[in-house]
Amino acid sequence: MRTQVGIVGAGPAGLMLSHLLHLSGIESVVLEAHTRQYVEERVRAGVLEQGTVDLLVETGVGARLKRQGLLHNGIKLSFGGKRHRIDFQDLTPGRTITVYAQQEVIKDLIQARLDAGGEIHFEVSDVRLDGLDTAAPAIHFRNSRGEQKIACDFLAGCDGTYGVSRDSIPARELEVFERAYPFAWLGILAEAPPASEEPIYSHHERGFALFSMRSPQITRLYLQCAPDEDLAQWPDARIWDELCTRHAATDGWKPAVGPILQKSVIGMRSMVAEPMQFGRLFLAGDAAHVVPPTGAKGMNLAIADVRVLARALAEFYASGRKDLLDQYSATCLRRVWKVQRFSWWMTSMLHRFDTENGFDHRRQLAELDYVTGSRAASMSLAENYVGLPMEGLLAL
Ligand code: FAD
Ligand code: PHB
């Protein structure tokens, strides 16, 4: 087999890259370890930045998103028993976020690729990358028909945190920056109508809690918990009690209770691998960087990376210009580090740390008071939450 760009991973990064390349007349093949059903049902992100929504709509994969996505003009922050609204429309101005589940984005992209005759191989195994620092890189893998090889011009490592692409780069060529957090999130999906129109981030002495939603019938909620939390210790009634306690404020608001459809523990860490390129292999999305979910940025950052990569590859195939490909890592990393900073800051401001003392606790409350009380500080949060401008692309 032969293609122009071999893509490992059918997550948001890999599928969006394949879609954008197709629109520029560039061929690609996507290889995915799991089944189509598995990737279309995997419960993950839900908050789309305005720029992500615009891209999906402008490139023809936004029809369902426009019908079913829930548009939000703000979020709420709760602390010290009070709730405060951050009004994005007013502060950004006019920009919003949309709640639309990641697995729905995945379904839309897979359908668009297959309708356009695109090649996605599901359930592949033993993926191995070869010849990264030569002009003839290749991907080896195994499927139901046996050993396969795809010769490519370029490779895109879009295989998430635990994929093979990042590890295919010699360790001496890569610098990895990491931060672990001493807590995780217990996440649930519940069959209950969202009792608030907007996401609510609650700071509480028992730990952080987040209220979000997926549809007019389904709520998505999270509780700060231990990294090794045992879900067996969390019967449904305990989860609802804890959610109500941590979200309590003087306005008396409570999440609506309903059957819990899914429970999981979600780890939290920050990671950046630099540079995001080695020879003809380009890393994108979670394969290159991970953010804690508090800023709702992971999927958006994955999409931002592949926008830059697709543009650079299009320029290469159109005119032979290599400079945009050479700048890919530096262009992406400027945004990546700003998003890392924002995600770390939201996480640090809202969670309870075992090591914190009275000083730290009061400093957190002062920060929340400042963020909700100062227009300058609220604007900074809002500007980051709706998504920073795509600087690398504007310069082209
Ligand atoms: P992935 O989605 O991880 O896709 C990688 C793909 O590669 C997977 O399908 C995997 O099966 C495949 N793969 C791995 N190894 C191989 C291999 N060897 N061969 C072939 N295929 C392979 N982000 C947001 O923007 N907003 C949010 O609100 C948000 N909330 C989140 C909530 C939760 C609970 C979690 C877990 C994450 C959340 N995120 C959020 C983060 C977001 O889901 C990820 O950042 C996003 O999925 C990254 O996309 P990706 O394409 O880079 O990687
Ligand atoms: C979600 O809806 O899953 C969600 C919302 C906001 C976050 C993280 C996750 O910060």
XYZ file of C-alpha atoms and ligand atoms in Angstrom:
459
model
C 0.000 0.000 0.000
C 1.016 3.592 -0.541
C -0.387 6.926 0.554
C 0.772 10.512 0.979
C 0.140 10.854 4.728
C -0.093 7.821 7.040
C -2.083 8.680 10.169
C -1.994 6.598 13.373
C -5.134 7.019 15.510
C -8.817 7.730 14.749
C -9.395 10.247 17.540
C -10.294 13.897 16.915
C -6.717 14.700 15.766
C -6.299 11.841 13.271
C -9.779 12.056 11.761
C -9.799 15.849 11.472
C -6.354 15.773 9.860
C -7.518 13.196 7.320
C -10.628 15.312 6.590
C -8.667 18.571 6.146
C -6.066 16.868 3.926
C -8.834 15.444 1.757
C -10.259 18.957 1.285
C -6.816 19.994 -0.012
C -6.668 17.014 -2.372
C -4.117 15.080 -0.268
C -4.538 11.326 0.284
C -4.237 9.728 3.694
C -4.858 6.402 5.426
C -5.967 6.266 9.085
C -5.043 3.268 11.275
C -6.986 2.665 14.500
C -6.405 0.014 17.161
C -10.047 -0.196 18.306
C -13.323 -0.973 16.534
C -15.456 1.731 14.916
C -18.142 1.124 17.551
C -15.658 1.544 20.400
C -14.330 4.914 19.210
C -17.854 6.126 18.414
C -19.049 5.323 21.948
C -16.030 6.336 24.049
C -17.225 8.971 26.544
C -14.731 11.821 26.817
C -14.716 15.549 26.143
C -17.727 17.722 25.578
C -16.811 21.401 25.409
C -15.943 22.848 21.988
C -14.273 26.220 21.626
C -15.796 28.662 19.150
C -12.857 28.091 16.747
C -13.382 24.302 16.820
C -17.097 24.737 16.073
C -16.359 27.200 13.250
C -13.860 24.780 11.682
C -16.286 21.828 11.827
C -19.059 23.939 10.277
C -16.864 25.577 7.615
C -15.453 22.214 6.493
C -18.889 20.624 6.096
C -19.051 18.362 9.171
C -21.099 20.656 11.412
C -24.709 19.898 10.398
C -25.554 17.693 13.404
C -23.462 19.881 15.693
C -25.511 22.924 14.663
C -28.761 21.030 15.323
C -27.824 19.236 18.541
C -24.974 21.246 20.121
C -25.850 23.253 23.236
C -24.603 26.811 22.901
C -23.377 28.443 26.135
C -22.665 32.084 26.732
C -20.869 31.545 30.020
C -19.929 29.357 32.974
C -20.541 29.668 36.696
C -17.953 29.542 39.466
C -19.096 28.644 43.003
C -17.077 29.251 46.146
C -17.721 30.305 49.736
C -21.409 29.416 49.277
C -21.938 31.929 46.427
C -22.308 31.451 42.670
C -20.812 33.881 40.159
C -21.314 34.005 36.410
C -18.566 34.579 33.851
C -20.378 36.017 30.841
C -18.394 35.079 27.711
C -20.569 37.017 25.286
C -19.993 40.218 27.181
C -16.325 39.634 28.030
C -14.837 38.213 24.825
C -17.029 39.788 23.149
C -19.599 37.755 21.285
C -17.753 34.439 21.506
C -19.324 31.319 22.982
C -18.681 27.633 23.665
C -20.750 24.650 22.531
C -21.367 21.423 24.409
C -21.366 18.530 21.909
C -19.911 15.166 22.932
C -16.527 14.156 21.525
C -17.945 10.816 20.350
C -20.480 12.728 18.236
C -17.632 14.689 16.590
C -15.951 11.332 15.967
C -19.125 9.884 14.380
C -19.490 12.937 12.106
C -15.847 12.792 10.992
C -15.840 9.029 10.363
C -19.034 9.335 8.308
C -17.592 12.237 6.284
C -14.353 10.356 5.588
C -16.136 7.165 4.532
C -18.660 9.079 2.364
C -15.715 10.705 0.584
C -14.108 7.298 -0.053
C -11.529 7.796 2.720
C -9.590 4.823 4.115
C -9.829 4.048 7.839
C -8.566 0.663 9.023
C -10.064 -0.275 12.391
C -8.803 -3.014 14.735
C -5.208 -2.943 13.533
C -2.443 -4.192 15.838
C 1.364 -4.217 16.129
C 1.688 -0.761 14.583
C 5.343 0.112 13.985
C 6.804 3.235 12.374
C 9.882 3.006 10.228
C 12.304 5.300 8.347
C 11.213 8.416 10.226
C 14.379 10.336 9.385
C 14.415 9.270 5.730
C 12.426 10.508 2.717
C 10.544 7.175 2.624
C 8.867 6.557 5.983
C 6.468 3.625 6.393
C 3.944 2.148 8.786
C 3.852 -1.581 9.460
C 0.786 -3.136 11.087
C -1.252 -6.299 11.285
C -4.927 -6.761 10.412
C -7.225 -9.718 9.724
C -5.392 -10.286 6.409
C -1.952 -10.447 8.070
C 1.136 -8.205 8.047
C 0.751 -4.948 6.110
C 3.002 -2.066 5.136
C 2.044 1.421 3.968
C 4.738 3.501 2.282
C 4.142 7.217 2.955
C 5.574 10.676 2.308
C 4.767 11.793 5.868
C 3.496 10.213 9.095
C 1.155 11.780 11.639
C 1.232 10.387 15.180
C -2.324 11.073 16.398
C -2.500 8.029 18.671
C -3.084 9.708 22.023
C -1.176 9.506 25.287
C -0.439 5.798 25.169
C 0.172 5.352 21.435
C 3.327 4.144 19.714
C 4.274 7.277 17.769
C 5.911 9.305 20.526
C 7.929 6.279 21.657
C 9.167 5.757 18.076
C 11.235 8.935 18.398
C 14.709 8.300 19.872
C 14.612 9.384 23.535
C 17.585 11.718 23.061
C 15.623 13.737 20.480
C 12.690 14.440 22.771
C 12.318 16.437 25.965
C 9.249 15.578 28.033
C 7.871 18.055 30.602
C 5.389 16.676 33.112
C 3.329 17.485 36.173
C 1.278 14.934 38.091
C -1.633 16.023 40.304
C -2.390 14.229 43.586
C -6.054 13.751 42.666
C -8.380 12.475 39.919
C -12.026 12.959 38.863
C -14.868 10.558 39.407
C -17.026 11.197 36.331
C -20.637 10.129 35.785
C -23.177 10.336 32.989
C -26.714 10.507 34.351
C -30.140 10.314 32.814
C -31.321 13.603 34.279
C -32.170 16.878 32.561
C -29.457 19.510 33.161
C -30.714 21.709 36.020
C -28.387 24.532 34.948
C -28.041 25.845 31.413
C -24.328 26.453 31.919
C -21.421 24.417 33.329
C -20.779 25.039 37.045
C -17.280 24.782 38.556
C -17.519 24.480 42.365
C -14.689 25.026 44.825
C -15.492 23.270 48.112
C -13.564 22.261 51.223
C -14.468 18.602 50.496
C -12.966 18.965 47.009
C -13.832 20.257 43.530
C -17.069 19.395 41.711
C -18.131 20.116 38.118
C -21.599 20.151 36.622
C -21.854 19.780 32.845
C -24.245 18.224 30.361
C -24.456 16.339 27.069
C -28.054 16.866 25.905
C -31.410 18.111 27.210
C -31.814 14.657 28.827
C -28.270 13.796 29.957
C -26.106 15.386 32.665
C -22.329 14.937 32.974
C -20.875 15.463 36.453
C -17.485 15.144 38.092
C -16.148 14.977 41.671
C -12.536 15.405 42.732
C -11.382 12.060 44.170
C -8.184 10.114 44.932
C -6.161 8.830 41.929
C -6.728 5.245 43.153
C -10.385 5.797 44.137
C -12.349 2.550 44.376
C -15.624 2.943 42.455
C -17.125 0.117 44.534
C -17.133 2.574 47.461
C -19.338 4.954 45.457
C -22.915 3.694 45.243
C -25.184 6.089 43.341
C -26.733 7.631 46.467
C -23.301 8.580 47.833
C -22.341 10.221 44.527
C -25.521 12.354 44.456
C -25.101 13.341 48.146
C -21.546 14.428 47.528
C -22.452 16.333 44.348
C -25.254 18.176 46.167
C -22.969 19.027 49.107
C -20.120 20.336 46.958
C -22.395 22.349 44.635
C -24.491 23.833 47.481
C -24.740 27.624 47.576
C -27.093 30.242 49.006
C -29.284 30.125 45.863
C -30.411 26.583 46.843
C -29.574 25.146 43.374
C -29.090 21.352 43.102
C -28.391 19.053 40.160
C -31.402 16.975 39.076
C -30.959 13.346 40.181
C -31.492 10.391 37.836
C -30.185 6.909 36.979
C -26.394 6.824 36.589
C -25.505 5.379 33.175
C -21.720 5.313 33.462
C -19.034 5.861 36.131
C -15.272 6.179 35.715
C -12.147 7.603 37.345
C -10.229 10.072 35.174
C -6.552 10.706 35.936
C -5.111 14.217 35.847
C -1.738 15.229 34.492
C 0.058 17.803 32.397
C 2.602 16.698 29.777
C 4.363 18.255 26.786
C 6.826 16.436 24.488
C 9.150 18.741 22.548
C 9.669 19.046 19.665
C 6.451 17.743 18.114
C 8.334 16.546 15.038
C 11.107 14.097 14.261
C 12.103 13.751 10.593
C 8.920 12.993 8.667
C 6.850 12.140 11.764
C 4.598 14.862 13.181
C 2.944 14.366 16.590
C -0.484 15.938 17.141
C -3.012 16.034 19.994
C -2.625 13.911 23.123
C 0.332 12.058 21.546
C 2.315 15.278 22.043
C 0.649 16.873 25.076
C -1.884 16.198 27.811
C -3.765 18.732 29.910
C -5.847 18.161 33.026
C -9.525 18.403 31.981
C -10.353 21.423 34.185
C -9.990 23.891 31.313
C -11.884 21.650 28.812
C -9.024 22.014 26.341
C -7.681 18.590 25.254
C -9.840 17.992 22.193
C -9.665 21.642 21.146
C -5.878 21.586 21.289
C -5.778 18.384 19.232
C -7.892 20.078 16.545
C -5.706 23.218 16.664
C -2.546 21.129 16.038
C -3.935 19.421 12.958
C -5.139 22.707 11.511
C -1.522 23.859 11.526
C -0.280 20.519 10.169
C -2.869 20.274 7.396
C -2.060 23.828 6.273
C 1.693 23.102 6.235
C 1.239 19.857 4.276
C -1.109 21.565 1.801
C 1.506 24.243 1.202
C 4.197 21.573 0.719
C 2.182 19.642 -1.855
C 1.043 22.816 -3.645
C 4.347 24.655 -3.901
C 7.125 22.493 -2.443
C 7.525 24.992 0.432
C 8.943 23.162 3.469
C 9.259 26.078 5.880
C 5.750 25.692 7.329
C 6.427 22.018 8.059
C 9.745 22.982 9.660
C 7.921 25.519 11.846
C 5.090 23.113 12.777
C 6.384 22.259 16.237
C 7.277 25.831 17.223
C 3.942 27.164 15.908
C 1.939 24.573 17.873
C 4.001 24.794 21.052
C 3.261 28.503 21.516
C -0.436 27.659 21.823
C 0.196 24.396 23.687
C 2.080 26.146 26.489
C -0.547 28.866 26.857
C -3.218 26.194 27.100
C -1.055 24.241 29.579
C -0.780 27.373 31.698
C -4.543 27.948 31.626
C -5.413 24.302 32.420
C -2.870 24.194 35.277
C -4.185 27.517 36.626
C -7.863 26.430 36.590
C -6.857 23.128 38.224
C -4.752 24.817 40.939
C -7.423 27.405 41.687
C -10.326 24.991 42.052
C -9.024 21.768 43.632
C -8.246 20.863 47.204
C -4.603 19.805 47.666
C -3.649 17.449 50.553
C -0.617 19.595 51.235
C -2.514 22.888 51.419
C -2.569 24.903 54.605
C -4.767 27.795 55.762
C -2.690 30.253 53.751
C -3.105 28.289 50.516
C -6.848 27.915 51.089
C -7.350 31.646 51.634
C -5.163 32.463 48.641
C -7.392 30.221 46.462
C -10.505 32.000 47.720
C -8.866 35.386 47.080
C -8.036 34.276 43.536
C -11.642 33.218 42.900
C -12.873 36.493 44.408
C -10.519 38.404 42.094
C -11.419 36.382 38.988
C -15.140 36.916 39.521
C -14.849 40.491 40.837
C -12.398 42.114 38.421
C -13.432 42.666 34.813
C -9.793 42.369 33.707
C -9.410 38.988 35.447
C -12.796 37.696 34.208
C -11.835 38.725 30.675
C -8.631 36.717 30.886
C -10.507 33.588 31.990
C -13.177 34.094 29.306
C -10.628 34.741 26.524
C -8.828 31.487 27.317
C -11.980 29.425 27.852
C -13.610 30.312 24.511
C -10.235 29.660 22.840
C -7.224 31.814 22.004
C -6.886 32.998 18.398
C -5.117 30.662 15.962
C -1.962 32.780 15.719
C 0.081 30.419 13.545
C -2.575 30.411 10.849
C -3.229 34.152 10.819
C 0.399 34.748 9.982
C 0.132 32.783 6.737
P -7.371 10.320 21.276
O -8.778 10.833 21.308
O -6.860 9.624 22.484
O -7.248 9.379 19.996
C -6.138 8.555 19.788
C -6.601 7.330 19.030
O -5.467 6.544 18.719
C -7.540 6.463 19.842
O -8.698 6.173 19.101
C -6.717 5.216 20.126
O -7.517 4.046 20.207
C -5.783 5.198 18.939
N -4.530 4.457 19.174
C -3.755 4.458 20.273
N -2.683 3.685 20.099
C -2.764 3.193 18.840
C -1.943 2.327 18.082
N -0.821 1.812 18.587
N -2.344 2.019 16.831
C -3.487 2.535 16.305
N -4.292 3.359 16.994
C -3.940 3.678 18.243
N -11.001 17.887 25.982
C -11.695 19.002 25.630
O -11.283 19.720 24.712
N -12.844 19.386 26.251
C -13.356 18.644 27.266
O -14.426 18.973 27.786
C -12.642 17.471 27.687
N -13.124 16.668 28.659
C -12.535 15.450 28.869
C -13.135 14.609 29.767
C -12.575 13.365 29.980
C -13.250 12.452 30.925
C -11.389 12.945 29.287
C -10.785 11.575 29.505
C -10.790 13.780 28.401
C -11.356 15.042 28.182
N -10.803 15.904 27.254
C -11.451 17.097 26.982
C -9.592 15.537 26.535
C -9.874 14.954 25.152
O -10.782 13.882 25.223
C -8.538 14.496 24.503
O -7.603 15.527 24.632
C -8.744 14.133 23.029
O -9.390 12.897 22.901
C -7.397 14.076 22.290
O -7.613 13.675 20.963
P -6.507 12.850 20.172
O -7.083 12.616 18.831
O -5.203 13.549 20.299
O -6.332 11.504 20.980
C -17.480 17.897 30.161
O -18.609 18.308 29.837
O -17.143 16.721 30.050
C -16.485 18.857 30.698
C -16.838 20.192 30.856
C -15.897 21.086 31.350
C -14.631 20.637 31.687
C -14.280 19.307 31.517
C -15.214 18.402 31.023
O -13.735 21.504 32.187
